[in-house]
Tab-separated table of C-alpha atoms in Angstrom:
chain	number	residue	atom	x	y	z
A	13	MET	CA	42.795	86.220	132.784
A	14	ALA	CA	44.855	86.095	135.960
A	15	LEU	CA	47.478	84.038	134.128
A	16	LEU	CA	47.714	86.689	131.413
A	17	THR	CA	48.201	89.451	134.020
A	18	VAL	CA	51.002	87.482	135.700
A	19	ALA	CA	52.687	86.946	132.320
A	20	VAL	CA	52.504	90.687	131.455
A	21	VAL	CA	53.889	91.685	134.861
A	22	LEU	CA	56.701	89.127	134.498
A	23	VAL	CA	57.622	90.384	130.993
A	24	ALA	CA	57.539	94.004	132.266
A	25	ALA	CA	59.808	93.095	135.204
A	26	LEU	CA	62.254	91.340	132.863
A	27	GLY	CA	62.213	94.393	130.562
A	28	LEU	CA	62.995	96.728	133.481
A	29	LEU	CA	65.790	94.444	134.696
A	30	ASN	CA	67.227	94.379	131.158
A	31	LEU	CA	67.049	98.209	131.011
A	32	VAL	CA	68.845	98.603	134.360
A	33	LEU	CA	71.600	96.183	133.315
A	34	LEU	CA	72.000	97.933	129.944
A	35	LEU	CA	72.346	101.333	131.630
A	36	GLY	CA	75.032	99.856	133.911
A	37	VAL	CA	76.938	98.499	130.915
A	38	ILE	CA	76.745	101.878	129.128
A	39	ARG	CA	78.039	103.685	132.216
A	40	ARG	CA	80.916	101.216	132.478
A	41	LEU	CA	81.806	101.644	128.779
A	42	ARG	CA	81.965	105.415	129.230
A	43	GLU	CA	84.379	104.982	132.147
A	44	HIS	CA	86.596	102.704	130.060
A	45	THR	CA	86.523	105.160	127.137
A	46	ASP	CA	87.627	107.979	129.445
A	47	LEU	CA	90.456	105.857	130.869
A	48	LEU	CA	91.668	104.867	127.408
A	49	SER	CA	91.549	108.403	126.037
A	50	ASP	CA	93.538	109.692	129.047
A	51	ARG	CA	96.160	107.024	128.467
A	52	GLN	CA	96.448	107.824	124.743
A	53	ALA	CA	96.685	111.568	125.374
A	54	GLN	CA	99.935	111.101	127.278
A	55	PRO	CA	102.994	110.480	125.092
A	56	PRO	CA	104.868	107.270	125.803
A	57	GLU	CA	107.912	107.522	128.021
A	58	VAL	CA	111.092	107.278	125.983
A	59	MET	CA	113.694	108.290	128.496
A	60	LEU	CA	113.910	110.509	131.556
A	61	GLU	CA	110.880	112.689	132.211
A	62	VAL	CA	110.877	116.311	131.121
A	63	GLY	CA	112.462	118.356	133.923
A	64	SER	CA	114.870	115.570	134.947
A	65	ILE	CA	118.648	115.749	134.983
A	66	PRO	CA	120.553	112.858	133.370
A	67	GLY	CA	122.564	110.697	135.744
A	68	GLU	CA	126.327	110.822	136.028
A	69	PHE	CA	128.250	108.973	133.322
A	70	VAL	CA	131.667	108.596	131.768
A	71	SER	CA	131.725	107.510	128.133
A	72	THR	CA	134.129	107.518	125.207
A	73	THR	CA	133.224	109.016	121.830
A	74	LEU	CA	133.941	107.309	118.532
A	75	ASP	CA	136.940	109.676	118.243
A	76	GLY	CA	138.337	108.390	121.550
A	77	GLU	CA	137.465	111.457	123.661
A	78	LEU	CA	136.227	110.945	127.218
A	79	ARG	CA	132.904	112.702	128.021
A	80	THR	CA	130.919	113.155	131.237
A	81	ARG	CA	127.628	114.819	132.105
A	82	ALA	CA	129.529	118.058	132.760
A	83	ASP	CA	130.636	118.053	129.088
A	84	ILE	CA	127.081	118.242	127.699
A	85	PRO	CA	126.802	121.658	126.036
A	86	PRO	CA	123.654	123.780	126.503
A	87	MET	CA	120.776	123.055	124.106
A	88	THR	CA	121.925	119.588	123.060
A	89	LEU	CA	119.999	117.123	120.924
A	90	VAL	CA	120.534	113.554	122.161
A	91	ALA	CA	119.575	110.565	119.998
A	92	PHE	CA	119.693	106.868	120.927
A	93	LEU	CA	119.596	104.559	117.912
A	94	SER	CA	120.105	100.861	117.246
A	95	PRO	CA	121.306	99.345	113.952
A	96	ALA	CA	118.754	96.532	114.387
A	97	CYS	CA	115.820	98.962	114.674
A	98	GLU	CA	113.646	99.563	111.574
A	99	HIS	CA	112.019	102.659	113.046
A	100	CYS	CA	115.508	104.083	113.748
A	101	GLU	CA	116.335	103.717	110.063
A	102	GLU	CA	113.145	105.602	109.133
A	103	GLN	CA	114.162	108.482	111.419
A	104	LEU	CA	117.684	108.896	109.958
A	105	PRO	CA	116.974	111.351	107.094
A	106	LEU	CA	115.187	113.795	109.405
A	107	LEU	CA	117.782	113.283	112.161
A	108	ILE	CA	120.606	114.082	109.735
A	109	GLU	CA	118.749	117.170	108.525
A	110	ARG	CA	118.134	118.354	112.090
A	111	ALA	CA	121.761	117.639	113.059
A	112	ARG	CA	122.992	119.806	110.166
A	113	THR	CA	120.767	122.723	111.206
A	114	MET	CA	121.205	122.416	114.979
A	115	PRO	CA	122.499	125.643	116.545
A	116	GLY	CA	126.020	125.050	117.812
A	117	GLY	CA	126.796	122.371	115.233
A	118	ALA	CA	128.107	118.852	115.872
A	119	GLU	CA	129.052	119.580	119.499
A	120	HIS	CA	125.358	120.127	120.292
A	121	VAL	CA	124.215	116.830	118.775
A	122	TRP	CA	125.035	113.615	120.630
A	123	ILE	CA	124.175	110.369	118.861
A	124	VAL	CA	124.465	107.151	120.830
A	125	VAL	CA	124.482	103.982	118.726
A	126	VAL	CA	123.336	101.181	121.001
A	127	GLY	CA	124.333	97.636	120.216
A	128	LYS	CA	127.114	95.116	119.845
A	129	GLY	CA	128.501	93.376	116.840
A	130	PRO	CA	129.874	94.202	113.422
A	131	ASP	CA	126.996	96.505	112.398
A	132	THR	CA	127.470	99.138	115.108
A	133	GLU	CA	130.740	100.744	113.946
A	134	PRO	CA	129.684	101.303	110.291
A	135	TYR	CA	126.275	102.525	111.484
A	136	ALA	CA	127.936	105.022	113.825
A	137	ALA	CA	130.375	106.175	111.117
A	138	ARG	CA	127.393	107.574	109.166
A	139	PHE	CA	127.170	110.399	111.707
A	140	ALA	CA	130.856	111.426	111.661
A	141	GLY	CA	131.148	115.190	111.315
A	142	LEU	CA	127.445	115.707	112.081
A	143	ALA	CA	127.510	114.855	115.760
A	144	THR	CA	129.454	113.660	118.768
A	145	VAL	CA	129.035	109.903	118.323
A	146	PHE	CA	129.144	107.159	120.951
A	147	VAL	CA	128.838	103.371	120.590
A	148	GLU	CA	127.580	101.574	123.688
A	149	PRO	CA	125.734	98.425	124.722
A	150	GLY	CA	122.149	98.801	125.964
A	151	THR	CA	123.450	98.675	129.525
A	152	GLY	CA	126.136	101.282	128.810
A	153	PRO	CA	126.592	104.462	130.838
A	154	LEU	CA	124.706	106.807	128.502
A	155	PRO	CA	121.526	104.712	128.043
A	156	LEU	CA	121.427	104.192	131.812
A	157	ALA	CA	122.092	107.868	132.615
A	158	PHE	CA	119.253	108.946	130.335
A	159	GLY	CA	116.905	106.120	131.385
A	160	VAL	CA	116.291	105.015	127.789
A	161	LYS	CA	113.228	102.749	127.515
A	162	GLY	CA	113.151	102.046	123.761
A	163	TYR	CA	114.584	102.934	120.378
A	164	PRO	CA	114.769	105.332	118.734
A	165	ALA	CA	114.790	107.793	121.610
A	166	PHE	CA	115.306	111.507	121.129
A	167	GLY	CA	115.754	114.183	123.751
A	168	LEU	CA	116.606	117.844	124.007
A	169	LEU	CA	118.527	119.219	126.966
A	170	ASP	CA	118.091	122.898	127.807
A	171	GLU	CA	120.723	125.484	128.779
A	172	ARG	CA	121.064	123.965	132.264
A	173	GLY	CA	121.375	120.340	131.113
A	174	ILE	CA	117.783	119.501	132.072
A	175	VAL	CA	115.607	117.356	129.810
A	176	ALA	CA	113.344	119.819	127.977
A	177	SER	CA	111.643	117.473	125.504
A	178	THR	CA	111.570	113.740	124.617
A	179	ALA	CA	110.024	111.693	121.811
A	180	PHE	CA	110.216	108.407	119.891
A	181	GLY	CA	110.129	110.390	116.632
A	182	ILE	CA	112.427	113.332	115.988
A	183	ALA	CA	109.632	115.213	114.203
A	184	ARG	CA	107.770	115.388	117.529
A	185	LEU	CA	110.742	116.864	119.372
A	186	ASP	CA	110.673	120.608	120.097
A	187	LEU	CA	114.009	121.657	118.598
A	188	PRO	CA	115.516	125.131	118.421
A	189	VAL	CA	115.892	126.701	114.999
A	190	ALA	CA	119.345	127.656	113.685
A	191	ARG	CA	119.884	131.400	113.534
């Protein structure tokens, strides 16, 4: 009988230990879930943070005009695209539509085609008349001034030249509506 009592007490102790460990695991899983949901709630960084001012730059447009940060008009849509990027290609129809309806016209839409090689010039030519177009390497003045971290990257600068909105997809960008 004493052996049976010891066995029951031992099984009960193991059950309690198992319960305590299980509660610890559940608590830990809840912490991880909270951390992951916080991380997913924040949009990924594409370029400079909202509220930042782009760095100084000097760059030449496809038309041969020299542009600096002082030349950025108020309420400008800025897009960084790469010919080698599949997601960039998916964004083109909506980008072209938004460029056509952007208040201020082509002067208020800056498209930077990032890359080297024979594909960049024809890719950039697609935006002629719709935007102010630049062709630069990934380490060029415009990608560095805007702190671009991936492609496609879209941004909207407000009336003072401050980054008002950024996104990897143009549909997620808060754009003004043409009047």
